[in-house]
Coordinates of C-alpha atoms and ligand atoms in Angstrom, one line a residue:
X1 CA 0.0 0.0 0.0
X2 CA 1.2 3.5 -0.9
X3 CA 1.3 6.1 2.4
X4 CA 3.1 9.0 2.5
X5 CA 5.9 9.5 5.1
X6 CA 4.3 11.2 8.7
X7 CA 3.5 14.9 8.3
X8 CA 1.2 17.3 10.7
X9 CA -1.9 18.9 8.8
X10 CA -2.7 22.6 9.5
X11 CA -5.5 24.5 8.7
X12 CA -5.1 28.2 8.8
X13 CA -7.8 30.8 8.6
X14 CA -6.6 34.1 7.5
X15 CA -3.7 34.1 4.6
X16 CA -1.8 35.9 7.3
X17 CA -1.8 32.9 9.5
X18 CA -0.9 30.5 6.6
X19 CA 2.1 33.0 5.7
X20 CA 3.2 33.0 9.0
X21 CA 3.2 29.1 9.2
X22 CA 4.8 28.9 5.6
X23 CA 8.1 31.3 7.4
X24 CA 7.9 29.3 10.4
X25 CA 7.9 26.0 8.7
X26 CA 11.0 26.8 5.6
X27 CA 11.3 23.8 3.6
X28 CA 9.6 21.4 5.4
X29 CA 6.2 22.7 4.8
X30 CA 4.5 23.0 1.9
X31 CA 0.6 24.4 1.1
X32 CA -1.8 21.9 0.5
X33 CA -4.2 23.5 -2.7
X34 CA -6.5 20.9 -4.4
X35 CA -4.2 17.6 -3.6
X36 CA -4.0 16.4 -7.9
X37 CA 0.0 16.2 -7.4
X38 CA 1.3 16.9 -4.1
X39 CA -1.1 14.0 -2.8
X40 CA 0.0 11.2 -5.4
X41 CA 3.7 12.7 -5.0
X42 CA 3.5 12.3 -1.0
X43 CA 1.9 8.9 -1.8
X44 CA 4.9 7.6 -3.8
X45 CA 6.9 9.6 -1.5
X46 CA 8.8 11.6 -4.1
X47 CA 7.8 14.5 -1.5
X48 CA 8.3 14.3 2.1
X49 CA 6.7 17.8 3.5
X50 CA 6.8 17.5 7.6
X51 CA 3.5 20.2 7.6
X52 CA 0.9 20.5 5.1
X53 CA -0.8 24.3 5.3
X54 CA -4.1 23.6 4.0
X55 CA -4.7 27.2 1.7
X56 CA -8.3 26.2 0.7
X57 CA -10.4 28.5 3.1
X58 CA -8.3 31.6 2.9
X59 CA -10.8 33.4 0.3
X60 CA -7.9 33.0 -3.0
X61 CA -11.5 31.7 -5.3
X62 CA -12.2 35.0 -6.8
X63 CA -12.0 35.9 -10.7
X64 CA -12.2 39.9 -10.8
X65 CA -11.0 42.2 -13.7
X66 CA -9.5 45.4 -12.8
X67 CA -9.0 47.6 -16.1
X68 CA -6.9 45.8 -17.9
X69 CA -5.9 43.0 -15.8
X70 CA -8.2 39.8 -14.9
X71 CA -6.9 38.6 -11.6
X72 CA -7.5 35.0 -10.7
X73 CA -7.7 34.0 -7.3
X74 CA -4.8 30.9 -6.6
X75 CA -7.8 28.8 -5.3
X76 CA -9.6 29.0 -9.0
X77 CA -10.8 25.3 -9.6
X78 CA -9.8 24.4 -13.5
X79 CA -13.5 23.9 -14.0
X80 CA -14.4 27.3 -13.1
X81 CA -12.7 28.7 -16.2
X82 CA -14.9 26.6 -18.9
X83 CA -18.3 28.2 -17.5
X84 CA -16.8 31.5 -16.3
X85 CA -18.6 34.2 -18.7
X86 CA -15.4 36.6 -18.6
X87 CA -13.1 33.8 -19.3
X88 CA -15.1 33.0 -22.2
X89 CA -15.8 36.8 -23.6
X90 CA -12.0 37.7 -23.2
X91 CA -9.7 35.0 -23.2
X92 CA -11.6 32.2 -25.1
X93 CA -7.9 30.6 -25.9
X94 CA -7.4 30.0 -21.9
X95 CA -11.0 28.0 -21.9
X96 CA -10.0 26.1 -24.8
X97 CA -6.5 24.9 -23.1
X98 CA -8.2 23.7 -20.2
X99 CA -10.6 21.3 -21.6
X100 CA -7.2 19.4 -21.9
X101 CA -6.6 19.4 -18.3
X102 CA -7.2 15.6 -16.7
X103 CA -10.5 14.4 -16.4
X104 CA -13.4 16.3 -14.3
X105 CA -12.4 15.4 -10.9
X106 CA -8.9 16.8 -11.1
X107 CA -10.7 19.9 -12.9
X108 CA -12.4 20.0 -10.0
X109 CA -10.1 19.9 -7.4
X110 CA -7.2 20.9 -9.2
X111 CA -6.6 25.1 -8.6
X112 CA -4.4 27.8 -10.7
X113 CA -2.1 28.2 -7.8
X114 CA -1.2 24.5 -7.6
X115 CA -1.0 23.9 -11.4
X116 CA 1.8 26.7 -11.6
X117 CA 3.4 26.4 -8.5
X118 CA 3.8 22.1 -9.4
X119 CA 5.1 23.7 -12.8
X120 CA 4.6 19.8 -15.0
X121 CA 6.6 20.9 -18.2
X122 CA 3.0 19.9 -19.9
X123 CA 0.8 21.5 -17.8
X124 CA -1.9 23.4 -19.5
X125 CA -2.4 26.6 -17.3
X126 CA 1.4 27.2 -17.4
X127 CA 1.6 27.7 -21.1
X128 CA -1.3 29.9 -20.8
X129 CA 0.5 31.8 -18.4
X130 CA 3.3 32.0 -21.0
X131 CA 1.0 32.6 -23.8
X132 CA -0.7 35.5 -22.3
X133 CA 3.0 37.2 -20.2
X134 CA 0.5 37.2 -17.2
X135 CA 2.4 38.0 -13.9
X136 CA 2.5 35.7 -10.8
X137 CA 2.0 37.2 -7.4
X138 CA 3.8 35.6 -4.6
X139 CA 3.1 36.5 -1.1
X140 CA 5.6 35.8 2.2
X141 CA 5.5 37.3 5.6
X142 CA 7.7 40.0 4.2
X143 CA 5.5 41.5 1.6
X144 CA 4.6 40.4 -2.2
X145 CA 6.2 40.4 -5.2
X146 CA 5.3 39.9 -8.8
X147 CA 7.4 37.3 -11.0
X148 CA 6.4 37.6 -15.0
X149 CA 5.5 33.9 -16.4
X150 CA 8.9 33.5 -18.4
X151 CA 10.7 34.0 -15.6
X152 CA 8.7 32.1 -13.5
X153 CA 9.2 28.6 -14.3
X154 CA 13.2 27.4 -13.7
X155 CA 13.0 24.1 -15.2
X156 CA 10.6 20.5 -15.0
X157 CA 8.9 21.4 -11.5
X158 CA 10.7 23.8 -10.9
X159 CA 9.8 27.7 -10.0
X160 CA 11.1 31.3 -9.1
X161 CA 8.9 30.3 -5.2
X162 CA 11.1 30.5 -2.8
X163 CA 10.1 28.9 1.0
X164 CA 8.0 30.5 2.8
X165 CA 6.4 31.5 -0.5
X166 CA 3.1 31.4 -1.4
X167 CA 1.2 32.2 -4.9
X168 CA -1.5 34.8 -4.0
X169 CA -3.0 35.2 -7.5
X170 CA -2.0 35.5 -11.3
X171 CA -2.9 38.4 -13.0
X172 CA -3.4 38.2 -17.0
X173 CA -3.2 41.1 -19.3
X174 CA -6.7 41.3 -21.4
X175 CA -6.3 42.0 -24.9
X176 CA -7.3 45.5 -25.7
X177 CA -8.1 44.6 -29.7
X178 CA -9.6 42.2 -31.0
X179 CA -7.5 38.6 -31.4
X180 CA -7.9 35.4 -32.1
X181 CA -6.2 32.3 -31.0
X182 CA -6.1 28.9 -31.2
X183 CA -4.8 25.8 -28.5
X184 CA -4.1 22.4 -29.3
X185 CA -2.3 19.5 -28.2
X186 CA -1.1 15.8 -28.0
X187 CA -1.6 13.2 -25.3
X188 CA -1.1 9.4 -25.2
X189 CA -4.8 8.9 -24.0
X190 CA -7.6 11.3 -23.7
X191 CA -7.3 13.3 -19.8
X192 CA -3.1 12.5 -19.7
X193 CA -0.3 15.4 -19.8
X194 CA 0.5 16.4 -23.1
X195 CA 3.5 14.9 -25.0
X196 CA 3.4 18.6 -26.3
X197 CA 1.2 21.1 -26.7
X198 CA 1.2 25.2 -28.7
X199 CA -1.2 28.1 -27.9
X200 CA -1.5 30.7 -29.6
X201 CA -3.0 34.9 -29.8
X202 CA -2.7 37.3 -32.5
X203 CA -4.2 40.5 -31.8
X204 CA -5.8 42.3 -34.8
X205 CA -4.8 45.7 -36.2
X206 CA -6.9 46.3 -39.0
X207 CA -6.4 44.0 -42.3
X208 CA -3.4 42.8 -40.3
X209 CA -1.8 40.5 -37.2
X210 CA -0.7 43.2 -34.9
X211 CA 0.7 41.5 -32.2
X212 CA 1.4 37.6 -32.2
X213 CA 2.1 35.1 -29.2
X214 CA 3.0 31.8 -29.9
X215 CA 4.1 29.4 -26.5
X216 CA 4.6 25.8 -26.5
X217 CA 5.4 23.0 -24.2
X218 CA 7.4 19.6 -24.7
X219 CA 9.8 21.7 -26.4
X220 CA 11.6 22.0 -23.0
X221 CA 12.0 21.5 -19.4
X222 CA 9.2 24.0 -19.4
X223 CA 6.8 25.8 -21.6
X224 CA 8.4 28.5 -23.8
X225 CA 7.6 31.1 -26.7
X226 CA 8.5 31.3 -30.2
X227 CA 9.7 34.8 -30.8
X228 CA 11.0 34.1 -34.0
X229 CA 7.7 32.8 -35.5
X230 CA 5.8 35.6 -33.9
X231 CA 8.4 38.2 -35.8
X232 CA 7.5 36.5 -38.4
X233 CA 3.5 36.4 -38.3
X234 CA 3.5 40.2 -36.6
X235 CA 2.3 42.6 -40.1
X236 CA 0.6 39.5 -42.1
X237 CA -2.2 40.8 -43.9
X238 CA -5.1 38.8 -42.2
X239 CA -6.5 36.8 -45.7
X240 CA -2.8 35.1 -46.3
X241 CA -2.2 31.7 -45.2
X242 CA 0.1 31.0 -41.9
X243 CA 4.0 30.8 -42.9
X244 CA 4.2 27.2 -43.7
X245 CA 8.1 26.9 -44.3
X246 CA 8.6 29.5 -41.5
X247 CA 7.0 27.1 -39.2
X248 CA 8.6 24.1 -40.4
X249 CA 12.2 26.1 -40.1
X250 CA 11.8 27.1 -36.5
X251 CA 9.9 24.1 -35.4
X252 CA 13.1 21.7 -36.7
X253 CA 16.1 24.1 -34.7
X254 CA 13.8 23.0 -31.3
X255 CA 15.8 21.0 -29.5
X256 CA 12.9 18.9 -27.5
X257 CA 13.9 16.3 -24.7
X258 CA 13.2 12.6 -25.0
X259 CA 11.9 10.2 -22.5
X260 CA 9.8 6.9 -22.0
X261 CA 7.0 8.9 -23.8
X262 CA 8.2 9.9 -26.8
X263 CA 11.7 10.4 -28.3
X264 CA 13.0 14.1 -28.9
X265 CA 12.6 13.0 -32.9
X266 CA 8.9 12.5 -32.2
X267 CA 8.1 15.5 -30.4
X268 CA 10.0 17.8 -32.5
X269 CA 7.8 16.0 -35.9
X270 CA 4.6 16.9 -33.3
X271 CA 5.4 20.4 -32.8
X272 CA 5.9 21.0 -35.9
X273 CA 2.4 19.6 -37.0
X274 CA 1.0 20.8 -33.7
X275 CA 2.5 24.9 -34.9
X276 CA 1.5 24.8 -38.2
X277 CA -2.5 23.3 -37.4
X278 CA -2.4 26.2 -34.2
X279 CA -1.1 28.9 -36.2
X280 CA -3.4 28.1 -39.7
X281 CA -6.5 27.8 -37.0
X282 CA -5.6 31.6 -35.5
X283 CA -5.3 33.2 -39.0
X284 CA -8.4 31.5 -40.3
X285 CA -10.0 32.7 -37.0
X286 CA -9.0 36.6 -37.1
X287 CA -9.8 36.8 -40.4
X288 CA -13.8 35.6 -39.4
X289 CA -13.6 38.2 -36.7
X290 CA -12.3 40.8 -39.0
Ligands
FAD301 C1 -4.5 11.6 -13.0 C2 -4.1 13.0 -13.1 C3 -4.1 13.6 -14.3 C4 -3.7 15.0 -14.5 N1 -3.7 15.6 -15.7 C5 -3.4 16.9 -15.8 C6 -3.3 17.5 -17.1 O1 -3.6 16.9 -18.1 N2 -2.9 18.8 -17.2 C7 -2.6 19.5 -16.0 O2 -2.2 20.6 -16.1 N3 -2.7 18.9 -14.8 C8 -3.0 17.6 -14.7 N4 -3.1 17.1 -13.4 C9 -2.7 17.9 -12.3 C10 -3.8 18.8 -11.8 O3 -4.0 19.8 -12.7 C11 -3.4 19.4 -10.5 O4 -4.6 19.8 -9.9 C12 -2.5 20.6 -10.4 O5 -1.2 20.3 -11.1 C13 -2.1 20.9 -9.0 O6 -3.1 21.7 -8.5 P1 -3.6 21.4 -7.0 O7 -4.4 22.6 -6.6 O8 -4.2 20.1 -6.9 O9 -2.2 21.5 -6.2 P2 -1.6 20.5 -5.0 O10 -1.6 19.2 -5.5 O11 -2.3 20.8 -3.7 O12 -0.2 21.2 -4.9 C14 0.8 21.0 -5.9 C15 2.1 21.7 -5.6 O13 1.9 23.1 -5.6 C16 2.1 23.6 -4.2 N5 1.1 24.7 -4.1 C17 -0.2 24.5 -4.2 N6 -0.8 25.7 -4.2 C18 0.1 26.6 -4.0 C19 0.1 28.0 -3.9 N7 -1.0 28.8 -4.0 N8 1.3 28.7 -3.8 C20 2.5 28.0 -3.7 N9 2.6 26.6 -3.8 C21 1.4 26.0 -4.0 C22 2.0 22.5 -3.3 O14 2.7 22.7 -2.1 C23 2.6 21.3 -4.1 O15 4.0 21.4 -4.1 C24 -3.4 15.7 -13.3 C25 -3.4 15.1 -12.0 C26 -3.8 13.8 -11.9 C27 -3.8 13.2 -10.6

């Protein structure tokens, strides 16, 4: 039988008492969000926390927009986002990224804070968070601080928290034209990680792309953008097709890592497919919305 090593549960009231448990606590204590990883990784014991700080009653569950920032709570349930009308009207290529995420019950459970903070180089909400340059917001006992997504994420579960950390929030930038995107991605089964996965947001400027985002995962240790295919999308008049050869340039320098799940060969062929179907999806898009 699996059982994680002996730990003591806490279950603080006010976010100042869980930050003030987090600095007391250091390393050995870790907060407990929805459960999806930490509590199959404590299982297996590939984590070993001595305190578990239970976050789920500290008030993090609210989805506000604030000019031209939506601001979602760390304790946002993945299942929130596919019925949440602002999600939808502003950000339709977040809600179409996380109907990839697991099955219900871990969209259920699983929260924003947890997802990022985990930082699984396929994880959905990450590469959203990449996609979109939203800003992370880490709180301690000595003050808050605001980490931008690209430099957020260090490496394959690892992240710019430090202990004693805590994610408060993550705050996206709305687009202030009208865009377009498009999300897709690649799993061995239906509900599984990704083997690798590309968003991507072009923002519309009349006949033209304006501004272009492309991220993907399973290039790397984490999820990352293209710059150079976004240079080279940015001033397309909206009725041509997306740069084919352009695509299969870039997407054959990535240098993706193998593993038991697919070979670096294999993921690099995906992206490739995965870039050119995302980026042919998000011109025909704009150009409907035009
Ligand atoms: C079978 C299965 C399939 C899954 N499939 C997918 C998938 O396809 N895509 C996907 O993205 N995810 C998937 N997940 C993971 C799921 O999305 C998790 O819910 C998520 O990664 C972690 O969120 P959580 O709230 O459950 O965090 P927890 O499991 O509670 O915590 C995870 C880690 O984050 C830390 N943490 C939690 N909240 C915070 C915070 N606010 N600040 C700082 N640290 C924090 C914890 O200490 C822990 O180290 C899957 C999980 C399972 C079990």
């Amino acid at each position: 039988m699996l059982r994680p090593s002996a730990f003591e549960y806490h279950k603080p009231e006010t976010l100042d008492q869980a930050l003030a448990l987090l600095a007391e606590f250091g390393d050995e204590g870790r907060p407990l969000a929805g459960g999806q990883s930490l509590v199959p990784m404590m299982n297996l014991r590939l984590a070993r926390p001595q305190h578990l700080v239970d976050i789920n009653d500290l008030g993090l569950e609210a989805i506000e927009r604030d000019g031209p920032i939506l601001r979602i709570g760390a304790l946002v349930r993945h299942e929130r986002y596919l019925t949440d009308p602002l999600i939808g009207a502003l950000m339709p290529v977040f809600q179409e990224g996380v109907h990839y995420i697991g099955h219900p019950t871990i969209r259920r459970h699983g929260s924003i804070g947890g997802s990022l903070a985990h930082a699984d180089p396929t994880a959905e909400l990450p590469l959203l968070a990449v996609l979109y340059d939203a800003q992370i917001v880490v709180r301690s006992v000595n003050g808050e601080r605001r980490v931008a997504a690209a430099a957020f994420f260090h490496g394959a579960y690892m992240t710019a928290i430090d202990p004693g950390e805590m994610i408060v929030a993550v705050e996206f930038p709305i687009p202030q034209t009208a865009a377009a995107g498009a999300f897709i991605e690649v799993g061995e089964r239906r509900g599984d990680f990704a083997l690798a996965a590309v968003a991507v947001q072009l923002a519309i400027d009349g006949g033209r792309i304006g501004t272009a985002s492309v991220a993907c995962s399973g290039a790397a240790q984490h999820a990352i953008r293209l710059p150079e295919l976004e240079r080279a999308l940015i001033g397309k008049p909206l009725g041509e097709p997306a740069p084919e050869n352009e695509i299969a340039r870039i997407a054959g320098a990535l240098k993706p890592p193998g593993d038991h799940a697919a070979s670096a060969d294999y993921r690099r062929a995906l992206l490739k497919t995965l870039l050119t179907r995302a980026t042919a999806t998000a011109c025909a898009r704009a150009r409907e919305i035009s």
